[in-house]
Structures are given as C-alpha cells and as structure tokens.
Amino acid sequence: MTGDSTGPYGQILLFGDSITEMSSQGDNGFAFMPTLQNAYMRRLDVINRGFSGYNTAHAIKALPLFMPSKEQARVRVMVIWFGANDACLPGSASQQHVPLEEFKQNLRDIVEHDSVRGQQPSTILITPPPVDEYGLEAAGLLNGTTELSRTADHTKKYADACVEVGRQMKVPVLDLWSVLMTRAGWKQGDSHLPGSKGEPKSAVLAEMLSDGEDSILSRTTFDSPSVSIGLHFNPEGYRVLFQALMNTIETNWPKDSPQSIPFRFPLWTEAPK
C-alpha cells in the first residue's frame, strides 16, 4: 500500500521532559523512540522534543520555538508528556514544582496553542508515571541528600489532574500512572500506593523505574543524578510505554495506526528508475 510521495513527511511529535529525551537511548537493550520509528518506517517521522528538567511552565515557552509550520512539516500525531517535574514537592531543592492548578492550565494552553491548532494533530496526553520512593531515596544518598523531591501520593495528584484535563478537553489520555501501578498490584480506589515508603518495596516498580547506579554515576548530560533511580525508565519501562501508546493510538486514532498509513514511496519493484 503506497500513497502520495510529494511534500514533507508527516510527523509524530514527542514533547516531554527527560523521560522523553532519554527514550532514544538503546545502550541497555530496548529503546522506545527507535522502536516507535520502526513501527512507522516509511510512513511518518518520529521527532523527539524531550527536554531534561522541563516542567509545563518551561514547555509552554519552548513550544512555539520549535513547532513547525504546515509548510515545513505536517504534525500528524502529537504526544504531550509532562508532570514528572511539575510534581516535585513545593520548596524542594530543584525548584521544578508547578502548582496543580497551574499545571492543568499549562496543559490546556499547550493543547490549544496556536502553533498546535494550526497543525490539527491527533493529540494524546500522557500522565506522569509513578515514582519509587525507595529508588529516589537511594539516588539521593548517592547525591549526598536524604530529602525526597517527589513522593508517590503527590505524583498521583498530577496524574489524576492530567486525566481530568484530557476528559474536559476531549483529548485521549494514556494513563501511564495507572498502567504501571496496576502492574505493581495497585487497584482503582486503593489508598495503598506501591512505591511509597509506607508500603513494602515494589519489585515491579524497581524493575521499570531504574536505569542502574552505574548509569547514574557516569551520566553528566542530564539535570541531576538524583532522579535516575525511581523516576527514569529502564528498557522494561519503555517497553510497557510503547505497547500502551500503540494501544492508545489504535483505540482513539485508528487512522493514525501504522497499518492505516500507506508507504510514502512505492516498493522498489514499482518505483520509477
């Protein structure tokens, strides 16, 4: 199945923080962005606009500086994934905290930004993932601090807020918080949160939300080593994200699933020469 080969390629635009930025890394095996690009090979280009340390206040200022015009590119799918940094505790050393109501308004402003509306993309919001306080504590000790900058229950408020914004705006939401927490044994309405220091350590969250101490100690290109265990994803976490995103696209934007989009150029047996 082939389609029109004229004009710029369509794009899937991934807009987020360090978890998006790091999704191109394949050092430890599975990598999310290359796998997504492979799924859409010869159909759409996958563009990574992940910015380490950014919260939604940063994002709304950065958005118009990179969002292409329709003449430059056609953004067919836009994935917006923020909240992990907004959900830092008020007064924490990183100063990344964004108040909950401001976070919700920033998400609305991103979705409704003129540069986004001009593209009319199929938009998907992703909730911030859960955190593993045990991992964050271990990372903090490596960095010389015992203060937690994030907690499980505080992050849940931002995940719930993202779901609320999506519902209000009729924008599909990939509730990644619930996807990962369900794998860790959490059930809807359960007040016991895996990942909290008030609960036994979750081996499931530890498996998905850690890229390893060796990686932390050697990394110099990201905002802080103290956020690499208990927040950032390892290959298993990215693998879960990939499948969940593909399911979300298939359910909410089936016209944008890989099997629904023709190749941009003909097969070699049909190509002009």
Short mmCIF file of C-alpha atoms in Angstrom, two decimals:
data_model
loop_
_atom_site.label_atom_id
_atom_site.label_comp_id
_atom_site.label_asym_id
_atom_site.label_seq_id
_atom_site.Cartn_x
_atom_site.Cartn_y
_atom_site.Cartn_z
CA MET A 1 0.00 0.00 0.00
CA THR A 2 1.60 3.28 -1.13
CA GLY A 3 0.38 6.86 -1.10
CA ASP A 4 1.36 10.32 -2.21
CA SER A 5 5.14 10.77 -2.17
CA THR A 6 5.11 14.55 -2.59
CA GLY A 7 5.58 17.13 0.15
CA PRO A 8 7.20 16.75 3.58
CA TYR A 9 6.83 13.60 5.63
CA GLY A 10 4.18 13.60 8.32
CA GLN A 11 5.44 13.52 11.91
CA ILE A 12 4.77 12.01 15.28
CA LEU A 13 5.99 14.69 17.67
CA LEU A 14 7.01 13.56 21.16
CA PHE A 15 7.00 16.58 23.50
CA GLY A 16 8.13 15.99 27.06
CA ASP A 17 10.85 16.07 29.68
CA SER A 18 13.91 13.89 30.31
CA ILE A 19 11.94 10.64 30.13
CA THR A 20 11.09 11.59 26.56
CA GLU A 21 14.61 12.85 25.83
CA MET A 22 16.18 9.62 27.07
CA SER A 23 13.77 7.41 25.12
CA SER A 24 16.22 7.32 22.19
CA GLN A 25 18.92 5.56 24.22
CA GLY A 26 19.46 1.91 23.37
CA ASP A 27 22.51 1.21 25.49
CA ASN A 28 20.73 -1.36 27.68
CA GLY A 29 18.56 -3.03 25.06
CA PHE A 30 15.04 -1.90 24.19
CA ALA A 31 14.64 1.77 23.24
CA PHE A 32 11.23 3.40 22.90
CA MET A 33 11.75 6.02 20.20
CA PRO A 34 13.67 3.81 17.72
CA THR A 35 11.03 1.11 18.16
CA LEU A 36 8.27 3.64 17.50
CA GLN A 37 10.14 4.90 14.43
CA ASN A 38 10.49 1.34 13.19
CA ALA A 39 6.73 0.83 13.54
CA TYR A 40 6.14 3.90 11.35
CA MET A 41 9.07 3.43 8.96
CA ARG A 42 8.36 4.94 5.52
CA ARG A 43 5.10 6.29 6.91
CA LEU A 44 5.83 9.01 9.48
CA ASP A 45 8.96 10.55 11.00
CA VAL A 46 9.18 10.38 14.80
CA ILE A 47 10.57 13.60 16.27
CA ASN A 48 11.93 13.72 19.82
CA ARG A 49 11.40 17.06 21.52
CA GLY A 50 12.23 15.94 25.04
CA PHE A 51 13.89 18.49 27.33
CA SER A 52 15.54 17.28 30.51
CA GLY A 53 14.30 19.01 33.64
CA TYR A 54 11.46 20.86 31.92
CA ASN A 55 8.07 21.30 33.53
CA THR A 56 4.94 22.66 31.84
CA ALA A 57 5.95 26.25 32.60
CA HIS A 58 9.11 25.72 30.55
CA ALA A 59 7.19 23.78 27.91
CA ILE A 60 4.68 26.47 27.06
CA LYS A 61 7.55 28.90 26.37
CA ALA A 62 9.58 26.41 24.31
CA LEU A 63 6.70 25.13 22.18
CA PRO A 64 6.44 27.95 19.62
CA LEU A 65 10.21 27.98 19.15
CA PHE A 66 10.30 24.51 17.56
CA MET A 67 6.77 23.74 16.38
CA PRO A 68 6.91 23.62 12.58
CA SER A 69 4.51 25.40 10.30
CA LYS A 70 2.36 23.30 7.97
CA GLU A 71 4.64 24.35 5.13
CA GLN A 72 7.65 22.88 6.96
CA ALA A 73 6.08 19.64 8.18
CA ARG A 74 2.75 18.03 8.91
CA VAL A 75 2.47 17.04 12.59
CA ARG A 76 0.00 14.20 12.32
CA VAL A 77 0.27 12.92 15.91
CA MET A 78 1.40 14.94 18.94
CA VAL A 79 2.19 13.21 22.23
CA ILE A 80 2.39 15.56 25.23
CA TRP A 81 4.04 14.06 28.31
CA PHE A 82 4.75 16.31 31.27
CA GLY A 83 4.19 16.29 35.01
CA ALA A 84 7.10 14.36 36.46
CA ASN A 85 8.92 17.61 37.24
CA ASP A 86 5.82 19.70 37.92
CA ALA A 87 5.05 17.17 40.67
CA CYS A 88 8.24 17.91 42.59
CA LEU A 89 7.36 18.88 46.15
CA PRO A 90 6.91 22.60 46.90
CA GLY A 91 10.15 24.02 48.26
CA SER A 92 12.27 21.11 47.04
CA ALA A 93 15.83 21.92 46.05
CA SER A 94 15.27 21.51 42.31
CA GLN A 95 12.68 24.34 42.23
CA GLN A 96 10.82 22.50 39.46
CA HIS A 97 7.48 22.41 41.27
CA VAL A 98 4.44 23.82 39.47
CA PRO A 99 1.22 24.21 41.48
CA LEU A 100 -1.51 21.77 40.50
CA GLU A 101 -3.98 24.28 39.03
CA GLU A 102 -1.19 25.96 37.07
CA PHE A 103 -0.10 22.56 35.77
CA LYS A 104 -3.61 21.87 34.49
CA GLN A 105 -3.85 25.28 32.83
CA ASN A 106 -0.44 24.83 31.22
CA LEU A 107 -1.57 21.53 29.72
CA ARG A 108 -4.66 23.24 28.33
CA ASP A 109 -2.55 26.06 26.93
CA ILE A 110 -0.19 23.60 25.19
CA VAL A 111 -3.06 21.69 23.59
CA GLU A 112 -4.76 24.92 22.49
CA HIS A 113 -1.63 26.80 21.45
CA ASP A 114 -1.91 28.49 18.07
CA SER A 115 1.09 26.56 16.75
CA VAL A 116 -0.60 23.27 17.69
CA ARG A 117 -4.07 24.23 16.49
CA GLY A 118 -2.56 25.23 13.15
CA GLN A 119 -1.37 21.64 12.70
CA GLN A 120 -4.60 20.00 13.92
CA PRO A 121 -2.75 16.89 15.11
CA SER A 122 -4.22 13.80 16.70
CA THR A 123 -3.23 14.71 20.27
CA ILE A 124 -2.50 12.35 23.15
CA LEU A 125 -1.71 13.34 26.74
CA ILE A 126 0.37 11.01 28.89
CA THR A 127 0.18 11.20 32.66
CA PRO A 128 3.32 11.47 34.73
CA PRO A 129 4.46 7.99 35.74
CA PRO A 130 4.55 6.84 39.36
CA VAL A 131 7.69 7.21 41.40
CA ASP A 132 9.51 4.71 43.56
CA GLU A 133 10.42 6.47 46.81
CA TYR A 134 12.83 3.68 47.70
CA GLY A 135 14.73 4.32 44.47
CA LEU A 136 14.60 8.07 44.89
CA GLU A 137 15.98 7.71 48.41
CA ALA A 138 18.84 5.53 47.17
CA ALA A 139 19.63 8.02 44.42
CA GLY A 140 19.54 10.86 46.91
CA LEU A 141 22.08 9.11 49.11
CA LEU A 142 24.36 8.78 46.09
CA ASN A 143 23.98 12.51 45.66
CA GLY A 144 24.55 13.31 49.33
CA THR A 145 20.99 14.10 50.44
CA THR A 146 18.22 12.35 52.35
CA GLU A 147 15.47 14.72 51.19
CA LEU A 148 12.88 13.36 48.77
CA SER A 149 11.93 15.77 45.99
CA ARG A 150 8.96 13.64 44.90
CA THR A 151 6.51 11.34 46.64
CA ALA A 152 4.12 8.68 45.40
CA ASP A 153 0.93 10.34 46.66
CA HIS A 154 1.88 13.81 45.41
CA THR A 155 2.69 12.49 41.93
CA LYS A 156 -0.69 10.72 41.83
CA LYS A 157 -2.43 14.11 42.14
CA TYR A 158 -0.70 15.27 38.93
CA ALA A 159 -1.56 12.05 37.11
CA ASP A 160 -5.20 12.47 38.12
CA ALA A 161 -5.09 16.12 37.03
CA CYS A 162 -3.80 15.12 33.58
CA VAL A 163 -6.67 12.64 33.21
CA GLU A 164 -9.10 15.38 34.25
CA VAL A 165 -7.74 17.83 31.67
CA GLY A 166 -8.00 15.24 28.93
CA ARG A 167 -11.57 14.42 29.87
CA GLN A 168 -12.57 18.09 29.93
CA MET A 169 -10.90 18.81 26.58
CA LYS A 170 -11.96 15.51 24.99
CA VAL A 171 -8.31 14.66 24.35
CA PRO A 172 -7.30 10.99 24.70
CA VAL A 173 -5.12 10.28 27.74
CA LEU A 174 -2.67 7.44 28.16
CA ASP A 175 -2.91 6.96 31.92
CA LEU A 176 0.58 5.56 32.26
CA TRP A 177 0.50 6.07 36.02
CA SER A 178 -2.35 3.57 36.29
CA VAL A 179 -0.79 1.19 33.75
CA LEU A 180 2.45 0.89 35.73
CA MET A 181 0.76 0.90 39.14
CA THR A 182 -1.65 -1.84 38.07
CA ARG A 183 1.34 -3.97 37.11
CA ALA A 184 2.66 -3.30 40.62
CA GLY A 185 -0.55 -4.62 42.21
CA TRP A 186 -2.49 -1.39 42.72
CA LYS A 187 -6.27 -1.40 42.13
CA GLN A 188 -8.59 1.52 41.38
CA GLY A 189 -9.64 3.18 44.63
CA ASP A 190 -6.83 1.56 46.63
CA SER A 191 -5.25 4.01 49.07
CA HIS A 192 -2.13 1.86 49.40
CA LEU A 193 0.35 3.10 46.80
CA PRO A 194 3.20 0.85 45.64
CA GLY A 195 6.34 2.95 45.54
CA SER A 196 5.52 4.73 48.79
CA LYS A 197 7.88 4.31 51.74
CA GLY A 198 4.76 3.48 53.74
CA GLU A 199 4.39 0.26 51.74
CA PRO A 200 6.75 -2.66 51.14
CA LYS A 201 9.22 -2.06 48.35
CA SER A 202 7.74 -2.85 44.95
CA ALA A 203 9.97 -5.09 42.88
CA VAL A 204 7.85 -4.31 39.81
CA LEU A 205 8.36 -0.54 40.04
CA ALA A 206 12.02 -1.03 40.89
CA GLU A 207 12.37 -3.08 37.70
CA MET A 208 10.84 -0.41 35.47
CA LEU A 209 11.98 2.83 37.13
CA SER A 210 15.73 2.42 37.37
CA ASP A 211 18.49 2.72 34.83
CA GLY A 212 21.09 1.47 37.30
CA GLU A 213 23.68 3.01 39.62
CA ASP A 214 26.49 2.68 37.09
CA SER A 215 24.50 4.73 34.60
CA ILE A 216 23.75 7.37 37.22
CA LEU A 217 27.34 7.78 38.29
CA SER A 218 28.55 8.16 34.71
CA ARG A 219 25.79 10.46 33.41
CA THR A 220 26.71 14.12 33.06
CA THR A 221 24.26 15.30 30.39
CA PHE A 222 21.05 15.36 32.43
CA ASP A 223 19.75 17.69 35.09
CA SER A 224 20.55 15.66 38.20
CA PRO A 225 21.80 12.18 39.06
CA SER A 226 19.30 12.08 41.93
CA VAL A 227 16.38 11.47 39.56
CA SER A 228 17.69 8.42 37.72
CA ILE A 229 16.59 5.71 40.16
CA GLY A 230 12.91 5.70 40.98
CA LEU A 231 11.79 8.03 38.19
CA HIS A 232 13.54 7.49 34.86
CA PHE A 233 12.69 4.42 32.82
CA ASN A 234 14.81 1.41 32.03
CA PRO A 235 14.13 -0.75 28.92
CA GLU A 236 11.27 -2.63 30.57
CA GLY A 237 9.51 0.62 31.47
CA TYR A 238 9.90 1.90 27.92
CA ARG A 239 8.62 -1.42 26.56
CA VAL A 240 5.41 -1.02 28.59
CA LEU A 241 5.11 2.58 27.38
CA PHE A 242 5.47 1.56 23.73
CA GLN A 243 2.72 -1.05 23.88
CA ALA A 244 0.43 1.27 25.83
CA LEU A 245 0.93 4.10 23.34
CA MET A 246 0.27 1.85 20.36
CA ASN A 247 -2.93 0.65 22.04
CA THR A 248 -3.97 4.24 22.72
CA ILE A 249 -3.43 5.23 19.10
CA GLU A 250 -5.30 2.19 17.81
CA THR A 251 -8.24 2.83 20.14
CA ASN A 252 -8.55 6.61 19.81
CA TRP A 253 -6.90 7.50 16.48
CA PRO A 254 -7.11 4.32 14.37
CA LYS A 255 -6.48 6.33 11.19
CA ASP A 256 -3.01 7.04 12.61
CA SER A 257 -2.05 3.45 13.40
CA PRO A 258 0.83 2.15 11.23
CA GLN A 259 -1.34 -0.29 9.31
CA SER A 260 -3.68 2.56 8.30
CA ILE A 261 -0.96 4.75 6.78
CA PRO A 262 0.43 3.90 3.34
CA PHE A 263 4.13 3.99 2.50
CA ARG A 264 5.21 7.38 1.24
CA PHE A 265 7.19 5.91 -1.67
CA PRO A 266 6.42 2.85 -3.82
CA LEU A 267 8.04 -0.52 -3.35
CA TRP A 268 11.28 -0.99 -5.23
CA THR A 269 9.51 -3.22 -7.78
CA GLU A 270 7.18 -0.33 -8.63
CA ALA A 271 9.49 2.64 -8.13
CA PRO A 272 10.48 4.70 -11.19
CA LYS A 273 14.09 4.37 -12.32
#
